[in-house]
Coordinates of C-alpha atoms in Angstrom, one line a residue:
X231 CA 14.4 -54.7 15.3
X232 CA 11.4 -53.5 13.5
X233 CA 9.1 -54.7 16.2
X234 CA 11.0 -52.6 18.9
X235 CA 10.8 -49.8 16.7
X236 CA 7.3 -49.8 15.9
X237 CA 6.4 -50.4 19.6
X238 CA 8.5 -47.3 20.6
X239 CA 6.8 -45.0 18.1
X240 CA 3.6 -46.5 18.8
X241 CA 4.1 -45.4 22.8
X242 CA 5.5 -42.0 21.7
X243 CA 2.3 -41.2 19.9
X244 CA 0.0 -42.7 22.8
X245 CA 1.9 -40.3 25.2
X246 CA 2.3 -37.2 22.9
X247 CA -1.5 -37.1 22.4
X248 CA -2.3 -37.9 26.0
X249 CA 0.1 -35.0 27.2
X250 CA -1.4 -31.5 28.1
X251 CA 0.1 -28.6 26.3
X252 CA 1.6 -26.5 28.9
X253 CA 1.1 -22.6 28.8
X254 CA 4.0 -20.8 27.2
X255 CA 4.8 -17.1 26.6
X256 CA 3.1 -16.5 23.2
X257 CA 5.6 -15.7 20.4
X258 CA 4.8 -13.3 17.6
X259 CA 6.1 -15.2 14.6
X260 CA 4.7 -15.5 11.1
X261 CA 3.8 -18.6 9.8
X262 CA 3.6 -19.2 6.1
X263 CA 0.2 -20.8 5.1
X264 CA 0.4 -22.3 1.5
X265 CA -1.4 -25.6 0.9
X266 CA 1.2 -28.4 -0.1
X267 CA 4.2 -27.0 1.7
X268 CA 5.7 -27.9 4.8
X269 CA 6.7 -25.2 7.2
X270 CA 10.7 -25.6 8.4
X271 CA 11.2 -24.0 11.6
X272 CA 14.7 -22.6 12.1
X273 CA 17.0 -20.8 14.2
X274 CA 19.5 -21.0 16.7
X275 CA 19.6 -23.4 19.6
X276 CA 17.6 -22.7 22.8
X277 CA 15.6 -20.0 21.0
X278 CA 12.3 -21.8 21.5
X279 CA 11.7 -23.7 18.4
X280 CA 10.0 -26.9 20.0
X281 CA 7.9 -24.6 22.2
X282 CA 7.0 -22.6 19.0
X283 CA 5.8 -25.8 17.7
X284 CA 3.6 -26.4 20.7
X285 CA 2.4 -23.2 20.3
X286 CA 0.9 -23.7 17.0
X287 CA -0.4 -27.1 18.2
X288 CA -2.4 -25.1 20.9
X289 CA -3.6 -22.7 18.2
X290 CA -4.9 -25.7 16.1
X291 CA -6.8 -27.0 19.0
X292 CA -8.5 -23.6 19.6
X293 CA -9.3 -23.3 16.0
X294 CA -11.3 -26.5 16.3
X295 CA -9.1 -29.4 15.2
X296 CA -9.6 -32.6 17.0
X297 CA -6.9 -33.6 19.7
X298 CA -6.5 -36.9 17.8
X299 CA -5.7 -35.0 14.3
X300 CA -2.5 -33.6 16.0
X301 CA 0.8 -35.4 16.5
X302 CA 4.0 -33.8 17.9
X303 CA 6.9 -36.5 17.5
X304 CA 10.5 -35.8 18.5
X305 CA 13.2 -38.0 17.0
X306 CA 15.7 -37.0 19.6
X307 CA 15.2 -40.2 21.6
X308 CA 17.8 -42.7 22.3
X309 CA 15.5 -45.4 21.6
X310 CA 15.3 -44.5 18.0
X311 CA 19.2 -44.4 17.5
X312 CA 19.0 -47.2 14.9
X313 CA 16.0 -46.0 12.9
X314 CA 16.1 -46.0 9.4
X315 CA 14.3 -44.3 6.5
X316 CA 12.1 -47.1 5.9
X317 CA 11.0 -47.1 10.0
X318 CA 9.3 -43.9 9.0
X319 CA 6.6 -45.0 7.6
X320 CA 5.8 -46.8 10.8
X321 CA 4.7 -43.4 12.3
X322 CA 2.2 -43.0 9.7
X323 CA 0.9 -46.6 10.0
X324 CA 0.8 -46.4 14.0
X325 CA -0.9 -42.9 13.9
X326 CA -3.8 -44.2 11.6
X327 CA -4.0 -47.5 13.5
X328 CA -4.6 -45.5 16.4
X329 CA -7.0 -43.1 14.8
X330 CA -8.3 -44.9 11.8
X331 CA -11.1 -42.5 11.2
X332 CA -8.8 -39.6 10.7
X333 CA -7.5 -41.0 7.5
X334 CA -10.7 -40.0 5.6
X335 CA -12.6 -37.5 7.8
X336 CA -10.2 -34.7 7.7
X337 CA -6.8 -33.0 7.7
X338 CA -4.2 -34.2 10.4
X339 CA -1.0 -32.2 11.7
X340 CA 2.4 -33.6 12.1
X341 CA 5.1 -31.9 14.1
X342 CA 8.3 -33.6 13.4
X343 CA 11.0 -32.4 15.7
X344 CA 14.7 -33.1 15.2
X345 CA 13.6 -35.3 12.0
X346 CA 17.1 -34.8 10.5
X347 CA 18.6 -37.4 12.8
X348 CA 17.2 -40.0 10.5
X349 CA 19.1 -40.2 7.3
X350 CA 17.1 -40.1 4.1
X351 CA 13.9 -38.3 5.9
X352 CA 13.6 -35.8 2.9
X353 CA 11.9 -38.6 0.8
X354 CA 9.6 -39.5 3.3
X355 CA 8.5 -36.1 4.1
X356 CA 8.0 -35.3 0.4
X357 CA 5.9 -38.6 -0.1
X358 CA 3.7 -37.4 2.9
X359 CA 2.9 -34.1 1.3
X360 CA 2.0 -36.2 -1.9
X361 CA 0.0 -38.8 -0.6
X362 CA -1.7 -37.7 2.7
X363 CA -3.9 -35.0 4.0
X364 CA -1.3 -33.8 6.3
X365 CA -0.2 -30.4 7.4
X366 CA 3.4 -30.6 8.2
X367 CA 5.8 -28.7 10.5
X368 CA 9.7 -29.6 10.5
X369 CA 12.2 -28.5 13.1
X370 CA 16.0 -29.2 13.7
X371 CA 19.0 -27.9 15.6
X372 CA 21.3 -31.1 16.0
X373 CA 24.9 -31.4 15.1
X374 CA 23.7 -34.0 12.4
X375 CA 21.9 -31.3 10.3
X376 CA 21.6 -27.4 11.1
X377 CA 18.1 -26.4 11.3
X378 CA 18.8 -24.0 8.3
X379 CA 19.6 -27.1 6.3
X380 CA 16.3 -28.8 7.1
X381 CA 14.7 -25.9 5.1
X382 CA 17.4 -26.3 2.2
X383 CA 16.6 -29.8 2.0
X384 CA 13.1 -29.5 1.4
X385 CA 13.6 -26.5 -1.0
X386 CA 10.6 -26.0 -3.2
X387 CA 8.4 -28.1 -0.8
X388 CA 9.1 -26.3 2.4
X389 CA 8.5 -22.7 3.6
X390 CA 10.9 -21.1 6.5
X391 CA 10.0 -19.6 9.5
X392 CA 12.8 -18.2 11.9
X393 CA 12.5 -18.2 15.7
X394 CA 14.7 -15.6 17.2
X395 CA 15.2 -15.0 20.8
X396 CA 12.4 -13.0 22.3
X397 CA 11.5 -9.7 21.0
X398 CA 11.3 -6.7 23.3
X399 CA 7.6 -7.0 23.3
X400 CA 7.7 -10.8 24.0
X401 CA 10.2 -10.1 26.7
X402 CA 7.8 -7.6 28.3
X403 CA 4.9 -10.4 27.8
X404 CA 6.9 -13.2 29.6
X405 CA 7.6 -10.8 32.3
X406 CA 3.9 -10.0 32.8
X407 CA 4.5 -6.4 31.7
X408 CA 3.4 -6.2 28.1
X409 CA 1.6 -2.9 27.5
X410 CA -2.2 -2.8 26.9
X411 CA -2.0 0.4 24.8
X412 CA 0.1 1.8 22.2
X413 CA 2.9 4.1 23.2
X414 CA 1.2 7.6 22.5
X415 CA -1.3 6.4 25.1
X416 CA 1.3 5.5 28.1
X417 CA 1.2 7.7 31.2
X418 CA 4.3 8.7 32.6
X419 CA 4.6 5.7 35.0
X420 CA 4.1 3.4 32.2
X421 CA 6.7 5.2 30.1
X422 CA 9.3 5.0 32.9
X423 CA 8.5 1.5 33.7
X424 CA 9.0 0.2 29.8
X425 CA 12.3 2.6 29.7
X426 CA 13.6 0.7 32.4
X427 CA 12.6 -2.7 31.1
X428 CA 14.4 -1.7 27.7
X429 CA 17.6 -1.0 29.5
X430 CA 17.4 -4.6 31.2
X431 CA 16.4 -6.2 27.8
X432 CA 19.3 -4.4 26.0
X433 CA 21.7 -6.1 28.7
X434 CA 20.2 -9.3 29.4
X435 CA 18.6 -10.3 26.0
X436 CA 15.9 -12.6 25.1
X437 CA 16.8 -16.0 25.4
X438 CA 13.9 -17.4 27.0
X439 CA 15.6 -19.9 29.4
X440 CA 18.0 -17.1 30.7
X441 CA 15.3 -14.5 32.0
X442 CA 15.3 -14.2 35.6
X443 CA 18.4 -16.2 36.1
X444 CA 20.8 -14.4 38.5
X445 CA 24.6 -13.6 37.8
X446 CA 26.9 -15.4 37.5
X447 CA 24.9 -18.5 36.3
X448 CA 23.0 -16.4 33.4
X449 CA 26.6 -15.6 31.7
X450 CA 27.5 -19.3 32.2
X451 CA 24.4 -20.3 30.5
X452 CA 25.0 -18.1 27.5
X453 CA 28.4 -19.2 27.5
X454 CA 27.3 -22.8 27.1
X455 CA 24.9 -22.0 24.3
X456 CA 28.0 -20.5 22.4
X457 CA 30.3 -23.6 23.0
X458 CA 27.6 -26.1 22.1
X459 CA 27.0 -24.1 19.0
X460 CA 30.6 -23.9 18.3
X461 CA 31.5 -27.4 19.0
X462 CA 28.4 -29.4 17.5
X463 CA 27.2 -26.9 14.8
X464 CA 30.6 -25.7 13.5
X465 CA 33.7 -27.8 14.5
X466 CA 32.1 -31.3 14.5
X467 CA 30.0 -30.5 11.6
X468 CA 32.4 -29.1 9.4
X469 CA 35.5 -31.0 10.6
X470 CA 37.4 -27.9 11.6
X471 CA 40.9 -28.3 11.9
X472 CA 41.8 -25.1 13.2
X473 CA 39.7 -24.3 16.3
X474 CA 41.9 -21.7 17.7
X475 CA 41.4 -19.4 14.8
X476 CA 37.6 -19.9 14.8
X477 CA 37.3 -19.1 18.6
X478 CA 39.6 -16.0 17.9
X479 CA 37.0 -15.1 15.4
X480 CA 34.1 -15.5 17.5
X481 CA 35.5 -13.5 20.4
X482 CA 36.5 -10.8 17.7
X483 CA 33.2 -10.8 16.1
X484 CA 30.9 -11.0 19.4
X485 CA 33.1 -8.3 21.0
X486 CA 32.4 -6.0 18.0
X487 CA 28.9 -6.2 17.8
X488 CA 27.2 -3.9 15.2
X489 CA 30.8 -3.1 13.9
X490 CA 32.4 -3.7 10.4
X491 CA 34.5 -6.9 9.8
X492 CA 37.1 -7.5 7.2
X493 CA 38.4 -10.8 6.3
X494 CA 41.6 -9.3 4.9
X495 CA 42.2 -7.2 8.1
X496 CA 41.3 -10.0 10.5
X497 CA 43.7 -12.4 8.5
X498 CA 46.4 -9.7 9.0
X499 CA 45.7 -9.7 12.6
X500 CA 46.0 -13.3 13.0
X501 CA 49.0 -13.5 11.1
X502 CA 50.7 -10.8 13.5
X503 CA 49.9 -13.4 16.5
X504 CA 51.6 -16.2 14.5
X505 CA 48.4 -18.0 13.4
X506 CA 48.6 -18.8 9.6
X507 CA 44.9 -19.3 8.3
X508 CA 44.0 -19.1 4.6
X509 CA 41.7 -16.2 3.7
X510 CA 39.1 -18.9 2.2
X511 CA 39.0 -20.7 5.5
X512 CA 38.1 -17.5 7.1
X513 CA 35.3 -16.9 4.6
X514 CA 34.0 -20.4 5.3
X515 CA 34.2 -20.2 9.1
X516 CA 32.0 -16.9 8.7
X517 CA 29.6 -18.5 6.8
X518 CA 29.5 -21.7 9.2
X519 CA 28.9 -19.2 12.3
X520 CA 26.0 -17.6 10.0
X521 CA 24.5 -21.1 9.4
X522 CA 24.4 -21.8 13.0
X523 CA 22.6 -18.6 13.5
X524 CA 25.2 -17.5 16.1
X525 CA 25.5 -14.0 14.3
X526 CA 24.2 -12.3 11.5
X527 CA 26.0 -10.2 8.5
X528 CA 24.8 -7.5 6.4
X529 CA 26.7 -6.1 3.2
X530 CA 26.9 -2.7 2.1
X531 CA 23.8 -1.4 0.0
X532 CA 24.9 -1.3 -3.5
X533 CA 24.0 -2.6 -7.0
X534 CA 27.6 -3.6 -7.7
X535 CA 28.5 -7.1 -6.9
X536 CA 32.1 -6.3 -6.7
X537 CA 31.6 -3.1 -4.3
X538 CA 29.7 -5.5 -2.2
X539 CA 32.5 -8.2 -1.9
X540 CA 35.3 -5.8 -1.2
X541 CA 33.6 -3.6 1.5
X542 CA 33.5 -5.0 4.8
X543 CA 30.5 -6.6 6.4
X544 CA 28.5 -5.4 9.6
X545 CA 28.0 -8.3 12.3
X546 CA 25.3 -8.7 14.6
X547 CA 25.0 -11.5 17.4
X548 CA 22.1 -13.5 17.7
X549 CA 21.1 -11.6 21.0
X550 CA 22.1 -8.6 22.8
X551 CA 23.1 -10.7 25.8
X552 CA 26.1 -12.2 23.9
X553 CA 27.6 -8.6 23.7
X554 CA 28.9 -8.2 27.3
X555 CA 30.2 -11.8 27.3
X556 CA 33.2 -10.8 24.7
X557 CA 33.4 -6.8 25.7
X558 CA 37.0 -6.2 26.0
X559 CA 37.0 -3.0 28.0
X560 CA 34.3 -4.2 30.6
X561 CA 32.2 -1.3 29.6
X562 CA 28.4 -1.7 28.8
X563 CA 27.8 -0.4 25.0
X564 CA 24.3 0.6 25.0
X565 CA 24.6 2.1 21.8
X566 CA 25.8 -1.1 20.0
X567 CA 23.3 -3.2 21.9
X568 CA 20.5 -0.7 20.6
X569 CA 21.6 -1.1 17.0
X570 CA 21.7 -4.8 17.3
X571 CA 18.2 -5.0 18.8
X572 CA 16.7 -2.7 16.1
X573 CA 18.5 -5.1 13.4
X574 CA 17.0 -8.3 15.1
X575 CA 13.6 -6.6 15.1
X576 CA 13.8 -5.8 11.2
X577 CA 14.7 -9.2 10.5
X578 CA 11.5 -10.6 12.8
X579 CA 9.4 -8.2 10.7
X580 CA 10.7 -9.3 7.2
X581 CA 12.9 -6.7 6.1
X582 CA 15.9 -7.0 4.0
X583 CA 18.9 -4.8 5.4
X584 CA 22.2 -3.4 4.4
X585 CA 24.2 -0.7 5.3
X586 CA 25.3 2.5 3.7
X587 CA 28.5 4.1 2.9
X588 CA 28.2 7.2 1.1
X589 CA 30.5 8.5 -1.6
X590 CA 31.2 11.4 0.7
X591 CA 32.2 8.8 3.5
X592 CA 29.3 9.0 5.7
X593 CA 27.6 5.7 6.9
X594 CA 24.0 5.0 7.7
X595 CA 23.2 1.9 9.8
X596 CA 20.6 0.4 7.8
X597 CA 18.8 0.4 4.4
X598 CA 15.8 -1.4 5.2
X599 CA 13.3 -2.8 2.5
X600 CA 10.1 -4.7 3.0
X601 CA 8.8 -6.0 -0.3
X602 CA 7.4 -3.2 -2.1
X603 CA 7.1 -0.8 0.6
X604 CA 9.1 2.3 0.6
X605 CA 12.6 1.8 1.8
X606 CA 13.6 3.4 5.0
X607 CA 17.3 4.6 5.9
X608 CA 17.3 4.3 9.6
X609 CA 20.2 5.6 11.9
X610 CA 20.5 4.1 15.4
X611 CA 22.1 6.5 18.4
X612 CA 21.5 6.1 22.3
X613 CA 21.2 9.9 22.5
X614 CA 21.2 13.1 20.6
X615 CA 21.6 15.5 23.2
X616 CA 25.0 16.4 22.0
X617 CA 24.7 18.9 19.0
X618 CA 28.0 17.7 17.4
X619 CA 26.4 13.9 17.4
X620 CA 22.9 15.2 16.2
X621 CA 24.5 17.1 13.1
X622 CA 26.8 14.3 12.2
X623 CA 23.7 11.7 12.3
X624 CA 21.2 13.9 10.7
X625 CA 24.1 14.9 7.8
X626 CA 24.7 11.1 7.1
X627 CA 21.1 10.6 6.4
X628 CA 20.8 13.5 4.1
X629 CA 24.1 12.4 2.4
X630 CA 22.5 9.0 1.9
X631 CA 19.0 10.3 0.9
X632 CA 21.1 11.6 -2.2
X633 CA 22.0 8.2 -3.3
X634 CA 18.7 6.7 -2.5
X635 CA 16.1 9.1 -3.2
X636 CA 12.5 8.4 -2.4
X637 CA 13.2 6.4 1.0
X638 CA 12.1 7.7 4.3
X639 CA 14.5 9.0 6.9
X640 CA 14.3 7.9 10.5
X641 CA 16.4 8.3 13.7
X642 CA 16.1 5.8 16.7
X643 CA 17.2 6.9 19.9
X644 CA 17.0 5.3 23.3
X645 CA 16.4 8.8 25.1
X646 CA 13.8 11.3 23.6
X647 CA 15.0 14.4 22.1
X648 CA 15.2 17.2 24.4
X649 CA 14.2 20.6 23.1
X650 CA 15.8 20.0 19.7
X651 CA 14.8 20.3 16.2
X652 CA 15.2 18.0 13.5
X653 CA 14.7 18.8 9.6
X654 CA 11.3 17.9 8.4
X655 CA 12.7 15.6 6.1
X656 CA 13.6 13.2 9.2
X657 CA 11.4 11.5 11.7
X658 CA 12.7 10.7 15.2
X659 CA 11.6 7.9 17.4
X660 CA 12.2 6.8 20.8
X661 CA 13.5 3.0 20.7
X662 CA 11.0 1.8 23.0
X663 CA 8.0 3.4 20.9
X664 CA 9.6 1.7 17.6
X665 CA 10.1 -1.7 19.1
X666 CA 6.4 -1.8 20.4
X667 CA 4.8 0.2 17.6
X668 CA 3.0 -3.0 16.4
X669 CA 0.8 -3.3 19.6
X670 CA -2.8 -3.1 18.7
X671 CA -5.6 -1.9 20.7

């Protein structure tokens, strides 16, 4: 068996290094670069983690790394189904047997995709970091171990980088429409085209594989993403004994994007439907869904752990495209889709986010903090043309500012303000401008 595994590994290495790297839409994803640490590439299924690995490989080649110094190795191969931890060393042996000059001549780059299918892989990876001059990248999303757990297993030895569905800028790039200039230099035609694309993006989302797919096939593909994540990454992974309650939760959460979610309230709703589930079980289900990256939650901004625990959490799906799948009234909910897009963009940019509920009862969508930068209070609204809505949103920001002094105040709107005057303390930004504001000349 060892000889069969060795021959398979050797052939995979030869095939990998002979293959040409295809051209992919470039991703704007930060890669941590600290010597002696592996990079764990995590994220929901079908967001493009393996593709991103190949982008990094292409970048290494452009930076002058020899082709023979780079290895991409996927463990999702039926020929490796019986691979044991001791067999992992064969990858190193065969790689350097094929390129013996690389062992002492310079750094090599290993990209190990779905390595978690081999039990006990962690010790092998740690030894690689300690004994070889290797820059190491890991990824995983199979049901045997969620991608986030790849990073957890390497805690202290790996740094995470999360791959989300396409951002709006990546979406435009994929469609060949990325603007060449920052928003303040767009002409009317460019502005109209970008705004039209943003409306499509909020509706259709950024899963790479679904872009350009016609209905109803696009929705069927999206539903398959959810079904696979639920079945493999939640139900089978955690031995869920009440899948009906779990699916009710998913329908409720994805159908209530950008809304608040209370375990107590949902528990009572299930009970009224004749479904008896313990509250602790529902808390666990919510955690499993987050671990699978199917959705994200944020808590209320507070220094009190008790207040954080008793207040509802706000829910955001992995992508805006998942919202229409569970919209119960059959209506487009542009405001919630926009708020979801803003949350996901804040996450991509590395912000820590929470929401604000003031003592006077007003709510602000986001308290966003990025390191030592000045925090921002952000309110998201499709339009502020209605004076009543405008007054409500601006008052909420002013009330929140009393409790979070020093923060900047921002309104993000889908449509530009029309002949309105906001208080000088609040800046207003059109969503397309904000989502693309990191475009450089």
